Structure formats: C-alpha cells, structure tokens
Coordinates of C-alpha atoms in Angstrom, one line a residue:
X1 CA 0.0 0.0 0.0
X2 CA 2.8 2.6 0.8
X3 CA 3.6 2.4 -2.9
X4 CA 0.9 3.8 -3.8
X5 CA 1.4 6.7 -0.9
X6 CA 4.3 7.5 -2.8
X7 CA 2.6 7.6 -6.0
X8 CA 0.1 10.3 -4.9
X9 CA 2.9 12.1 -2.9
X10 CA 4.6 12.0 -6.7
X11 CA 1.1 14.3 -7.8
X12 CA 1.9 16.2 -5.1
X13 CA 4.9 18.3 -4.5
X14 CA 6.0 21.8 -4.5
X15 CA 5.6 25.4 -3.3
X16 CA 3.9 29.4 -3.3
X17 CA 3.2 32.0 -0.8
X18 CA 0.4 33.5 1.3
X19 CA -2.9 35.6 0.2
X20 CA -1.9 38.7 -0.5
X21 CA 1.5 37.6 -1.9
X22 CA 2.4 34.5 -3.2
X23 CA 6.2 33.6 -4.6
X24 CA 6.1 30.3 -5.8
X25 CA 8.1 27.3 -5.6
X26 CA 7.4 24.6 -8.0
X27 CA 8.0 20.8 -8.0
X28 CA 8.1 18.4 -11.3
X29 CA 7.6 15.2 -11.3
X30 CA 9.1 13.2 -14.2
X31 CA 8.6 10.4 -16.3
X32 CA 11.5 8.5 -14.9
X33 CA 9.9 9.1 -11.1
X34 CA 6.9 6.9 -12.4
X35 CA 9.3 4.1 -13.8
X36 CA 11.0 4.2 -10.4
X37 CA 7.5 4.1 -8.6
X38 CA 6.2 1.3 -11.1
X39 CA 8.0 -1.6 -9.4
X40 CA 6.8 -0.9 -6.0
X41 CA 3.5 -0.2 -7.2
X42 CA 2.9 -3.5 -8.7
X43 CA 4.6 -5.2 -5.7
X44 CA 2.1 -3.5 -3.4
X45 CA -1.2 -4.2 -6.1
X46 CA -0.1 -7.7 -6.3
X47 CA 0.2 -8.0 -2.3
X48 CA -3.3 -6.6 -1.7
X49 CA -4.8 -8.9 -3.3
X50 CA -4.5 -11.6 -1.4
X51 CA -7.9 -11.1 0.1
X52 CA -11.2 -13.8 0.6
X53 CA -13.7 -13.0 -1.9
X54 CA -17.2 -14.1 -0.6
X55 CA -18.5 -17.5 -0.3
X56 CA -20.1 -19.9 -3.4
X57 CA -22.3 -22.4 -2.7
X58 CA -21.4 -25.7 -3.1
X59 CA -22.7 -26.9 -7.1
X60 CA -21.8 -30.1 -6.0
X61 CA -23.3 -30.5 -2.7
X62 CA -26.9 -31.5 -1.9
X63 CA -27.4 -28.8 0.5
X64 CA -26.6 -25.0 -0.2
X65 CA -23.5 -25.5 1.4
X66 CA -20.6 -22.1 1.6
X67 CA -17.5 -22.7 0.0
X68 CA -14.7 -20.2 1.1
X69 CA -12.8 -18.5 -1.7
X70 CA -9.3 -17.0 -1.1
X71 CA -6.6 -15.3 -3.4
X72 CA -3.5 -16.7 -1.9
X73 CA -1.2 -15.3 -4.4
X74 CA -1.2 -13.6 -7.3
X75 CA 1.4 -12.4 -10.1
X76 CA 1.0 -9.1 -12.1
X77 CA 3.2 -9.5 -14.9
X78 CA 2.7 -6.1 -16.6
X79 CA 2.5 -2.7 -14.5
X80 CA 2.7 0.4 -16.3
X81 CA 2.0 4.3 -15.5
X82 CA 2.0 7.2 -17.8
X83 CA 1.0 10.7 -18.0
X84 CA -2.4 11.6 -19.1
X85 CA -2.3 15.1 -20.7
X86 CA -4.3 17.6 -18.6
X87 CA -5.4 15.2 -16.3
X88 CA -3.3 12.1 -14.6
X89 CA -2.1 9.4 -14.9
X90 CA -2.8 6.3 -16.5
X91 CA -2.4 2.8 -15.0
X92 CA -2.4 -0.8 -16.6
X93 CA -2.1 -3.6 -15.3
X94 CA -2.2 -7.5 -16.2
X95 CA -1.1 -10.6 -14.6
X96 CA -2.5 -14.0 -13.2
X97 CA -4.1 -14.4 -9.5
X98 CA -4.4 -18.2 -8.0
X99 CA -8.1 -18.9 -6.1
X100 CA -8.0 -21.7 -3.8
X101 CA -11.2 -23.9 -2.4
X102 CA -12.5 -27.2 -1.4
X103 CA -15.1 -29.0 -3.5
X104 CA -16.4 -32.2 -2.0
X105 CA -13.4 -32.4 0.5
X106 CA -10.9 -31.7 -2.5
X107 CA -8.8 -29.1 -2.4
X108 CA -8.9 -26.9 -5.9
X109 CA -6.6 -24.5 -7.1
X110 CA -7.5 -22.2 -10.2
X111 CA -5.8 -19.8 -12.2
X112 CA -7.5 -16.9 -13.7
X113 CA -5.8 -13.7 -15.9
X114 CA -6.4 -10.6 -15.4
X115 CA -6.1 -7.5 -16.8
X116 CA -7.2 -3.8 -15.6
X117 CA -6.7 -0.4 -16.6
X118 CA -7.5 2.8 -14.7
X119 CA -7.6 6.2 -14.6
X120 CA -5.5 8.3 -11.9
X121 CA -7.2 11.9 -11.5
X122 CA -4.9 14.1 -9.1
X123 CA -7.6 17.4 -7.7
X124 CA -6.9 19.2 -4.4
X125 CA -9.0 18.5 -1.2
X126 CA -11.0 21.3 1.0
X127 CA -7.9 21.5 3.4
X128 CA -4.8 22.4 0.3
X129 CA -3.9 18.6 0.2
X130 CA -3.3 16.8 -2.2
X131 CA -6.1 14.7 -3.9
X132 CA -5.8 11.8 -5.8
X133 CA -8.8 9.1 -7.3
X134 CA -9.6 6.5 -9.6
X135 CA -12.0 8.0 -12.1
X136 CA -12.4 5.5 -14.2
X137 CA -11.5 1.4 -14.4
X138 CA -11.9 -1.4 -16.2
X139 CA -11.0 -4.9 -15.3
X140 CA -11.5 -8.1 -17.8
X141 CA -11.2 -11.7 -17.0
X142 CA -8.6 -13.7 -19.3
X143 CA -8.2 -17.5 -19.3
X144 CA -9.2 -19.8 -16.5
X145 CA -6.2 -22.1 -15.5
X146 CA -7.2 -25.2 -13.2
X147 CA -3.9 -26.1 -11.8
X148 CA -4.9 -28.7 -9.7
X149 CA -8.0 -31.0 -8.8
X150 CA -9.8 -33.9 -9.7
X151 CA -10.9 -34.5 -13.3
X152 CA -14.1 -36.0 -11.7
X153 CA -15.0 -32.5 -10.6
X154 CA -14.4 -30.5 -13.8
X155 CA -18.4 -30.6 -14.5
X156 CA -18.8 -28.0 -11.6
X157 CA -16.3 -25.8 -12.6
X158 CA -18.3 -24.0 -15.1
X159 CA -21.1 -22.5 -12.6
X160 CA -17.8 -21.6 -10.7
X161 CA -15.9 -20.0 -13.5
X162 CA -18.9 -17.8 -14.1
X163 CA -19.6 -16.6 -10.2
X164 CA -15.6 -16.1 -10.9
X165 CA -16.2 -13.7 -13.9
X166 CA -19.3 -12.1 -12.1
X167 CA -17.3 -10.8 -8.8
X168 CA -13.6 -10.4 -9.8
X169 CA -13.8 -7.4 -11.9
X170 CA -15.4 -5.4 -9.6
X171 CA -12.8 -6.6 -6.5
X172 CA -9.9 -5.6 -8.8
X173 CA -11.2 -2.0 -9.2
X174 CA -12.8 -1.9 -5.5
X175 CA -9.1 -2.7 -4.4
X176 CA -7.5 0.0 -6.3
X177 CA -9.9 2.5 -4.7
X178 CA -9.1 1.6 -1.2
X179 CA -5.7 1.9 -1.9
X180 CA -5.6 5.6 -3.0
X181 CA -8.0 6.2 -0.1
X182 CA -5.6 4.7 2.4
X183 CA -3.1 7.7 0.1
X184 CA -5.6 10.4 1.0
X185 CA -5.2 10.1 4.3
X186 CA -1.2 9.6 4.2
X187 CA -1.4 12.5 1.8
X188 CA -3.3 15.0 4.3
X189 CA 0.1 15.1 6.4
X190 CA 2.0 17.4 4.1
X191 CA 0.3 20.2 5.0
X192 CA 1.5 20.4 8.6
X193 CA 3.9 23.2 10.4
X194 CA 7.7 22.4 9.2
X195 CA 10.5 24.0 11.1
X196 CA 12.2 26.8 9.3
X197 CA 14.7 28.1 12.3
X198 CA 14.3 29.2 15.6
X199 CA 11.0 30.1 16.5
X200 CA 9.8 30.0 12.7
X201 CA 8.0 27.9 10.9
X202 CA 6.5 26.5 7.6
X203 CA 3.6 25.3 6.1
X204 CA 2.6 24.1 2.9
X205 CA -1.0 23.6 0.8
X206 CA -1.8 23.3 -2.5
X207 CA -2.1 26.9 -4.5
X208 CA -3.8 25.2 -7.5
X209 CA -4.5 21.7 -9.5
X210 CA -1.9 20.3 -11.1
X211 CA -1.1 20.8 -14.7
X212 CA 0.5 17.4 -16.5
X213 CA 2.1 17.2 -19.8
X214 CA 3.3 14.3 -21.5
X215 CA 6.4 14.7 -19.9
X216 CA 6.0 16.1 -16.1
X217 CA 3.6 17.0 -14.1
X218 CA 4.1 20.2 -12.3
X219 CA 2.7 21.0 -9.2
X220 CA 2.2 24.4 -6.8
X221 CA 1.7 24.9 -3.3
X222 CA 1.0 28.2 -1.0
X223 CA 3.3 28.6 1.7
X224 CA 2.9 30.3 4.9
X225 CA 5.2 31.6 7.3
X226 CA 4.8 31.7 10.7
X227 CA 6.5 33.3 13.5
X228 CA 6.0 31.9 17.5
X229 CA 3.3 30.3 15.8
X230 CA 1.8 33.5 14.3
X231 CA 0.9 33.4 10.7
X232 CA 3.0 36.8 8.9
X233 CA 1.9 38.8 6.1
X234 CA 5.0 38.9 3.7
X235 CA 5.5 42.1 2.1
X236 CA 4.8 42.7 -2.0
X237 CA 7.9 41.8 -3.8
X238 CA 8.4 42.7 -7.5
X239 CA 7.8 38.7 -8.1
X240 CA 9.1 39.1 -11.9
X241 CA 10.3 35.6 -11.9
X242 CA 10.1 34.0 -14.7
X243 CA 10.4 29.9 -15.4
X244 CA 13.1 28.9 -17.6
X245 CA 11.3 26.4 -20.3
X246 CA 13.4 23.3 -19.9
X247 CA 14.9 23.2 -16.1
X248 CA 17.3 20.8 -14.4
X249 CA 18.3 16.9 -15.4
X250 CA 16.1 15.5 -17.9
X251 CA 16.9 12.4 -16.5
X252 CA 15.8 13.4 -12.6
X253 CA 12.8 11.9 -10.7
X254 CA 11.9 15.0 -9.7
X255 CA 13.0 18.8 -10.7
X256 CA 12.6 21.5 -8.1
X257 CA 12.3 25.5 -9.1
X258 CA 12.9 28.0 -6.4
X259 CA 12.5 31.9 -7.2
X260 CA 14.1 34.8 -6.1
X261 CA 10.7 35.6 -4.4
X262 CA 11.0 32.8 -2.6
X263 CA 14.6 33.5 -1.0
X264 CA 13.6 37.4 -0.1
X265 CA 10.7 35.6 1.4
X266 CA 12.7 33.0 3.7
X267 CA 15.1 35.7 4.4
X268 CA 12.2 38.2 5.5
X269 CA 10.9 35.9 8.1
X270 CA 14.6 35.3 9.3
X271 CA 14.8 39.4 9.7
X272 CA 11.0 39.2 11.6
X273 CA 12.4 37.0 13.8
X274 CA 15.5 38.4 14.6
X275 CA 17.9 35.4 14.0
X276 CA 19.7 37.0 11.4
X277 CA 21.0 39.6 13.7
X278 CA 24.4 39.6 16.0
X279 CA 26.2 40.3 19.3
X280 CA 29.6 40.9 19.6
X281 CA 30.8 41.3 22.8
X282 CA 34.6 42.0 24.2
X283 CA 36.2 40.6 27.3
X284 CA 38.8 41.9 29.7
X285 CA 40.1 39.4 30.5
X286 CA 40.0 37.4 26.8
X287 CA 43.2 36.9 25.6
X288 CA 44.2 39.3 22.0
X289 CA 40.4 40.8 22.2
X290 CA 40.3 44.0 21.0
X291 CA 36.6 44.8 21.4
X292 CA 37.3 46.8 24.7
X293 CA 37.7 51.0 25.4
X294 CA 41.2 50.9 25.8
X295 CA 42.0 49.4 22.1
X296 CA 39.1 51.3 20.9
X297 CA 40.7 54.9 22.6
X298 CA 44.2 54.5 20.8
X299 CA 42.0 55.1 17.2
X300 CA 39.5 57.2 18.5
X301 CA 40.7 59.6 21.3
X302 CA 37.4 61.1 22.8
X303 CA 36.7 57.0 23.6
X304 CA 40.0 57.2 26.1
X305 CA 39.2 60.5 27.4
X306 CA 35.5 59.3 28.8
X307 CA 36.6 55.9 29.8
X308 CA 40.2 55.9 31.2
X309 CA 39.5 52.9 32.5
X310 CA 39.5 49.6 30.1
X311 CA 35.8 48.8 29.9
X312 CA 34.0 45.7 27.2
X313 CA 33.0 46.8 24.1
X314 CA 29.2 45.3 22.9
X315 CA 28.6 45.8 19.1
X316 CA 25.0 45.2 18.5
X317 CA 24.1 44.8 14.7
X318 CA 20.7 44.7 13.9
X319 CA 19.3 43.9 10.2
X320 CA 17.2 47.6 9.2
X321 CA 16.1 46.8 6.0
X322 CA 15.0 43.7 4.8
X323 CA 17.6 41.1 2.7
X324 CA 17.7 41.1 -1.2
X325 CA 18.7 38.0 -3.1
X326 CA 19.9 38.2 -6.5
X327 CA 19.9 35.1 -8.6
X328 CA 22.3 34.3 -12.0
X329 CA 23.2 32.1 -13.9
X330 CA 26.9 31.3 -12.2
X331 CA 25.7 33.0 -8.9
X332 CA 23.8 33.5 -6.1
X333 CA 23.9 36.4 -3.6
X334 CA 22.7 37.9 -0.5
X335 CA 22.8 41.6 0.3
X336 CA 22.3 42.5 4.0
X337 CA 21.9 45.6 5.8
X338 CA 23.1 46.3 9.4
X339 CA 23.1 48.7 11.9
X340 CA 25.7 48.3 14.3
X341 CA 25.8 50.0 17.7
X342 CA 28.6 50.0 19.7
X343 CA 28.3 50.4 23.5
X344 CA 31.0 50.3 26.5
X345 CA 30.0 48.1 29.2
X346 CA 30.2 49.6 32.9
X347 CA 30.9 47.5 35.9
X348 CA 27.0 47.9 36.6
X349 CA 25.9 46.3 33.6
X350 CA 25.1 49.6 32.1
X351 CA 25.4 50.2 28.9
X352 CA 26.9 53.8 27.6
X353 CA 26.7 54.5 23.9
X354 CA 29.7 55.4 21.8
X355 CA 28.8 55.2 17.8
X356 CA 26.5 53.8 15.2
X357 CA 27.6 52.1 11.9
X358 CA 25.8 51.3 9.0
X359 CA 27.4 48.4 7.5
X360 CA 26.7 46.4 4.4
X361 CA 27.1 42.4 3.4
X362 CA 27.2 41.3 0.5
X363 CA 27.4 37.5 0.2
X364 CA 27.8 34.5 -2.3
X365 CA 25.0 31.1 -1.4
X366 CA 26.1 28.2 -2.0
X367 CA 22.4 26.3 -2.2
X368 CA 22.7 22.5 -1.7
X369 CA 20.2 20.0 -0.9
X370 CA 20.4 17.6 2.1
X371 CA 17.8 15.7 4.1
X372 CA 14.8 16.9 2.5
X373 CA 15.8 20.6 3.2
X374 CA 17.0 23.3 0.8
X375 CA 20.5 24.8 3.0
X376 CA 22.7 27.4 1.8
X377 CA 26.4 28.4 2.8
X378 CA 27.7 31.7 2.6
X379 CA 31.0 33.1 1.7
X380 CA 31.8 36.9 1.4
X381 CA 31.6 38.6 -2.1
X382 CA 33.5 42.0 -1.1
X383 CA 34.9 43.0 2.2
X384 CA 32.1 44.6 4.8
X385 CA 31.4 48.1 3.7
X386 CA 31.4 50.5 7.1
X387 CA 29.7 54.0 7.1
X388 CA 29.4 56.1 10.3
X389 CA 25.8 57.0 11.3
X390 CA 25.9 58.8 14.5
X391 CA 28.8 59.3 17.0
X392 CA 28.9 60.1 20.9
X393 CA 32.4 60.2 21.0
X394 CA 33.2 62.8 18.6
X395 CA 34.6 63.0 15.0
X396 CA 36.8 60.1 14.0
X397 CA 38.5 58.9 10.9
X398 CA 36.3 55.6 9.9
X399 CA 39.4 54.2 8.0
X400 CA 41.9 53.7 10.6
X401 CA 38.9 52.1 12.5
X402 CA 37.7 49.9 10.0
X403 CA 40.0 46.8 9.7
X404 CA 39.5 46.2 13.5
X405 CA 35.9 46.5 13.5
X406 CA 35.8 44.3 10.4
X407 CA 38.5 42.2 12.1
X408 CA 36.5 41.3 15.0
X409 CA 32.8 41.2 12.8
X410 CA 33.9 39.3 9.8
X411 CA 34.0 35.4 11.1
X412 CA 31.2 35.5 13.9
X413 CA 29.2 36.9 11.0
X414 CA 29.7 34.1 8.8
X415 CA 29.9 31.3 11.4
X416 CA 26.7 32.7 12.7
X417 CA 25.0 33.0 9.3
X418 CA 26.5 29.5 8.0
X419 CA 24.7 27.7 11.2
X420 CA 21.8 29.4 10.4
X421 CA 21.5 28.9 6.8
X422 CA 22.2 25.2 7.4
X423 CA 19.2 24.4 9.5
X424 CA 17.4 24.5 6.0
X425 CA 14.0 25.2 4.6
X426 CA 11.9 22.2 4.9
X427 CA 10.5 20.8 1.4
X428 CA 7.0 18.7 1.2
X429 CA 7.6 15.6 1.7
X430 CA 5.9 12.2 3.4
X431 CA 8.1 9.6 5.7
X432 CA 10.0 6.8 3.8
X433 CA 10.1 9.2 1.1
X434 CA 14.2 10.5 0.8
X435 CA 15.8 13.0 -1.7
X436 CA 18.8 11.7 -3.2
X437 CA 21.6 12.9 -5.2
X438 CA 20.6 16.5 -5.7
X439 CA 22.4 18.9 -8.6
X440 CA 21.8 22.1 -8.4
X441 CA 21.7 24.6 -11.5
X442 CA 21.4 28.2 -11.2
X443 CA 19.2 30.3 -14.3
X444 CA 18.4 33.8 -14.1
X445 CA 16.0 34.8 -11.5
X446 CA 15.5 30.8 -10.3
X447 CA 17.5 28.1 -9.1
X448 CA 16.6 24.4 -10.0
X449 CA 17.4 21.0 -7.7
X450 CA 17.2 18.0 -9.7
X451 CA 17.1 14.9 -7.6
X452 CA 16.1 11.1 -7.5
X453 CA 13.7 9.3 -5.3
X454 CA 14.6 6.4 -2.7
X455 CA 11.2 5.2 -1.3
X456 CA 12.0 3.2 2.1
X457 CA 9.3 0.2 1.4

C-alpha cells in the first residue's frame, strides 16, 4: 500500500506564498519518477490482493452449502504508469491471481488472468492537500487455469468460473480505490507546520490543481510563514520571476524550481524574527580581544578620554532593512543591511553609547540539498562596507577604525549566518520518502534542484 502513498505524494509536491503575496516554488515530477514508482506499485497491487472474496455455494453439494474462496497469491506480470495530458495518470495492469477452495473435501486451485486499466485523476482536497482518485477502471477476466484438482469435478467448474467472472472485476477495481484512499489520508500530512529556524516555521497547501504534460507534471503549493506560531503577512515583492522552459536533469525523478521571491521571502521571516542579527561582545580578560575602550581609545581619542579605564565593548548589529537576493546564472547572492551600535559596558551592567555604523554584506549562497531541506552556505563577495551613522564620542577617521571592527565582525558573522543557513527550509515531503543525489543549476532569476527518489518500502 505505501507504494501507492508515494505515487500520490509523486502528484503532489512543490511550493507558493500567502494571500496577498504569493512567490512560488514549483515541484516536477518526471517520467523517470513513475518508472522508479512502477515496481513498488505493482509489488504493493499484487500483495493486496491476497484477500477472501465471498462464499459460493457448493454446485456439487446437496445442501446450499458455503465454500470459502481465497486469493492466496497472485502475479502481475505487466505494471505500467503514464502521464495523461491535462489530467493524470494512466495505469495498466495484467497478470494471473491463484483462487484456492474445497469441493467435495478436495482441495482446488484455479488460475484466472487478469487485466485492468484505470484512470488516476490528481484534484486538491477542501484542506490544500493533495487529492488523488480513480475516475475510471476497467478490469476483464482472461483464461481460466485449473492447476490442480480432480478430473471427476471439472463438470462444476463452469457455474464456478462464471460466479468467478461475475465478482472479480469489480474486486480488482474496489481494491484499487481503497488503496488511493488509504493515500488520502497519508497524503493529508504534508500540510502540517515544518521548522524553518528558531521560533519559525512552515507550512505548505496546494495553490492550485496540477497541470500534466506528457512529460512532467508540475505541481504548486502556497506557503505560509509563521513566526511563535503566528501566521506573517509577507510584504509585496516585484515577483518578476520568470520559469526557464526546460529546467534541471532530464533524467531526474523530480525537478525542483525556487525563485528569487521565494529567497527574499525566507530571508524576510529570518529578519522578523531576529535570527539573522548579532552580538559581539569584548572581554577583559580574553586573551588578543580588542573589542574593549582601551583598544578602541588608541584610534578614536574622545573614547580614552571618557573611559580611562578599560571597559568591554558590545557591538549590537541589527538587520534595518529587509535582505535582497539576487539570482544568476553562475551565482547566487545575498545583500544584507546592518546597523551596528557599539556600547562600553560599565561595571554595573550599564550600557553607555559610543557610535553607530551602517554596514553592508554582500554575500555569495552556496544552495545545496540535504535531508529533504534546501540549505545554503555563505561566503563573502567583497569585504564589509562600514559608514558612520551617528557618534557620541566625537569626529573620527572611519578608516583607521575599519580593519579592527571588520577584524572582529567578519567570522562570527559568517559562522553565525552558515549555522543558520544550514538548519534549512523544509520541502513537502511524506516519511520513507528520501531525496537523493541532488544537482543544483542556477538560471536567471530561479534556481533548479534536480534529484532522484529512494522510497524506504
């Protein structure tokens, strides 16, 4: 049955925003994803039908007797899914299952062929899950095979074969439909609260119905952003995006397509939430720190005149406008804007203001894939760009201050930002269901993860 969990969850992956504002991120779903499913499909068809189908009554017997009927085991030698244009997908199926009874205190075994074809229609539910069904199936009866019994019963098996032919096809079907109900429920998970970061949070519905191609089907989901468990508004973006026409590996399971609208969106809760900003704090006592009054008062003299006395340093930098990503085609970045206070520390824990800086990031992503989760690391595109915003301590040249501000800044920044950025962004996804071997290409405006499929049966 999980098999054909993973089949709907293959109708049902990707990514947008919230009401007013909605960046998207898309998911699709290959040709080569259905081959891989197609194999565990039929192994899970052919294991649920092992059932009891209901009693016969004895032709032989003198009194209406009941003669349990059981599939034991069956074989489907044939199991194919394709795309249906505009629609779903299409499944046929053929094979053999084995019936066994007892006639007349004989045990009988008989073979009968089977073939079914159906029609997979993949909608939305009331809740932004999503929805799949069988809209239409057939099943036919093929040859009857009595592997074993006595030839001196063969005169009953023909009101058999024809209670056979009667109740079969509409098992074969009625099976089918359980098993993409059992899916509908699975299915309802994916739209739970992910993790984003600390304090933040995900969450993930469908935007729209899916559109299929002969190729791929391609699949959209809203996603809302939550911060202490309050939903955010996310402010309007210029969401020019456009989607490059042929994206990723060809040959991937499954081709994800995330937007620069996306990234600014991510990066927008991170600023709401405060976890993009930083601390830096001096100690006496720390051996070679220079965030303290004394160091600070040989570059800026007004510092040494109101604190003759070595006192920490705290730099507070605070993010005041929200992040921008750019996306290329050979790069991504990340442009961050900080304000950065700098107080002196008294023995009473208060703090005494001495200058503000502005100071600008600009930063190169590295976006990988890993564990379901889109991460990014970051690596400086420029050194930190410093600009003096207000001083307490008087006029003072910024450039001889500059490489030890930037000194002390540069690596907490990027340690704090790279153990950030590596929590990741949650994708849709359902258990047993792993990403594997992720590439990542990088077109203008959008960045594509082409990955396979390894379905934990």
């Amino acid at each position: 049955m999980f098999s054909f969990w993973t089949l709907g969850f293959l109708l049902g992956i990707s990514v947008p925003f919230c009401e007013a504002y909605s960046p998207w991120l898309e998911a699709r779903i290959n040709k080569a994803a259905l081959d891989y499913v197609t194999e565990l499909a039929r192994t899970s068809y052919q294991n649920a039908l092992k059932i009891q189908l209901p009693d016969l009554f004895d032709p032989k017997g003198n009194t209406l007797n009941r003669i349990p009927v059981f599939i034991l085991d069956s074989y489907i030698s044939h199991f194919d899914l394709k795309f249906i244009p505009n629609y779903g997908i299409n499944l046929s199926a053929a094979g053999q299952v084995n019936m066994t009874f007892i006639i007349a205190q004989e045990l009988q075994k008989l073979g009968v062929g089977i073939n079914i074809t159906a029609d997979v229609i993949i909608t939305q539910s009331t809740t932004g899950s999503p929805l799949v069904g069988i809209s239409l199936c057939k099943s036919r009866i093929g040859a009857f095979t009595h592997i074993y019994g006595e030839d001196k019963l063969k005169e009953v098996f023909a009101p058999i074969d024809e209670y056979i032919r009667i109740l079969l096809p509409d098992k074969l079907c009625s099976k089918l439909t359980y098993l993409t109900e059992g899916l509908n429920v699975f299915l309802g998970t994916m739209t739970g609260i992910q993790p984003l970061g600390p304090e933040s949070q995900i969450s993930y519905s469908l935007a729209q119905k899916p559109t299929v191609t002969k190729e791929y089907i391609s699949l959209k989901f809203k996603m809302a952003f939550y911060l202490l468990g309050k939903k955010i508004v996310l402010p309007q973006l210029a969401n020019s995006s456009s989607l490059p026409q042929q994206v990723g590996s060809r040959d991937a399971m499954v081709n994800f397509v995330f937007t620069t609208e996306v990234l600014d969106s991510i990066y927008f809760l991170m600023q709401k939430s405060g976890s993009i900003n930083l601390d830096f704090t001096g100690q006496l006592n720390s051996k070679n720190n220079q965030l303290i009054t004394s160091v600070l008062g040989n570059l800026i003299p007004e510092i040494h005149s109101q604190f003759p006395n070595s006192m920490p340093v705290s730099m507070k930098a605070r993010i005041n406008t929200s992040p921008i990503s750019l996306i290329h085609s050979n790069q991504t970045s990340l442009f961050l804007h900080y304000l950065v206070e700098a107080l002196a520390i008294s023995s009473n824990s208060d703090f005494k203001f001495l200058f503000s800086l502005d100071m600008a990031v600009e930063l190169n992503l590295n976006i990988t894939m890993s564990g379901e989760k889109l991460k990014a690391t970051v690596s400086f595109l420029k050194d930190i760009d410093l600009e003096v915003n207000y001083s307490n301590v008087g006029t003072f040249d910024l450039s001889t201050v500059k490489p030890l501000l930037v000194s002390v800044v540069k690596k907490p920044l990027k340690d704090h930002l790279n153990a950030l950025f590596g929590l990741g962004a949650a994708l849709p996804t359902i258990s047993k269901v792993s990403y594997i071997t992720p590439e990542v290409f990088m077109y203008e405006g959008s960045i594509v993860v082409s990955c396979g499929l390894h379905i934990q049966n």
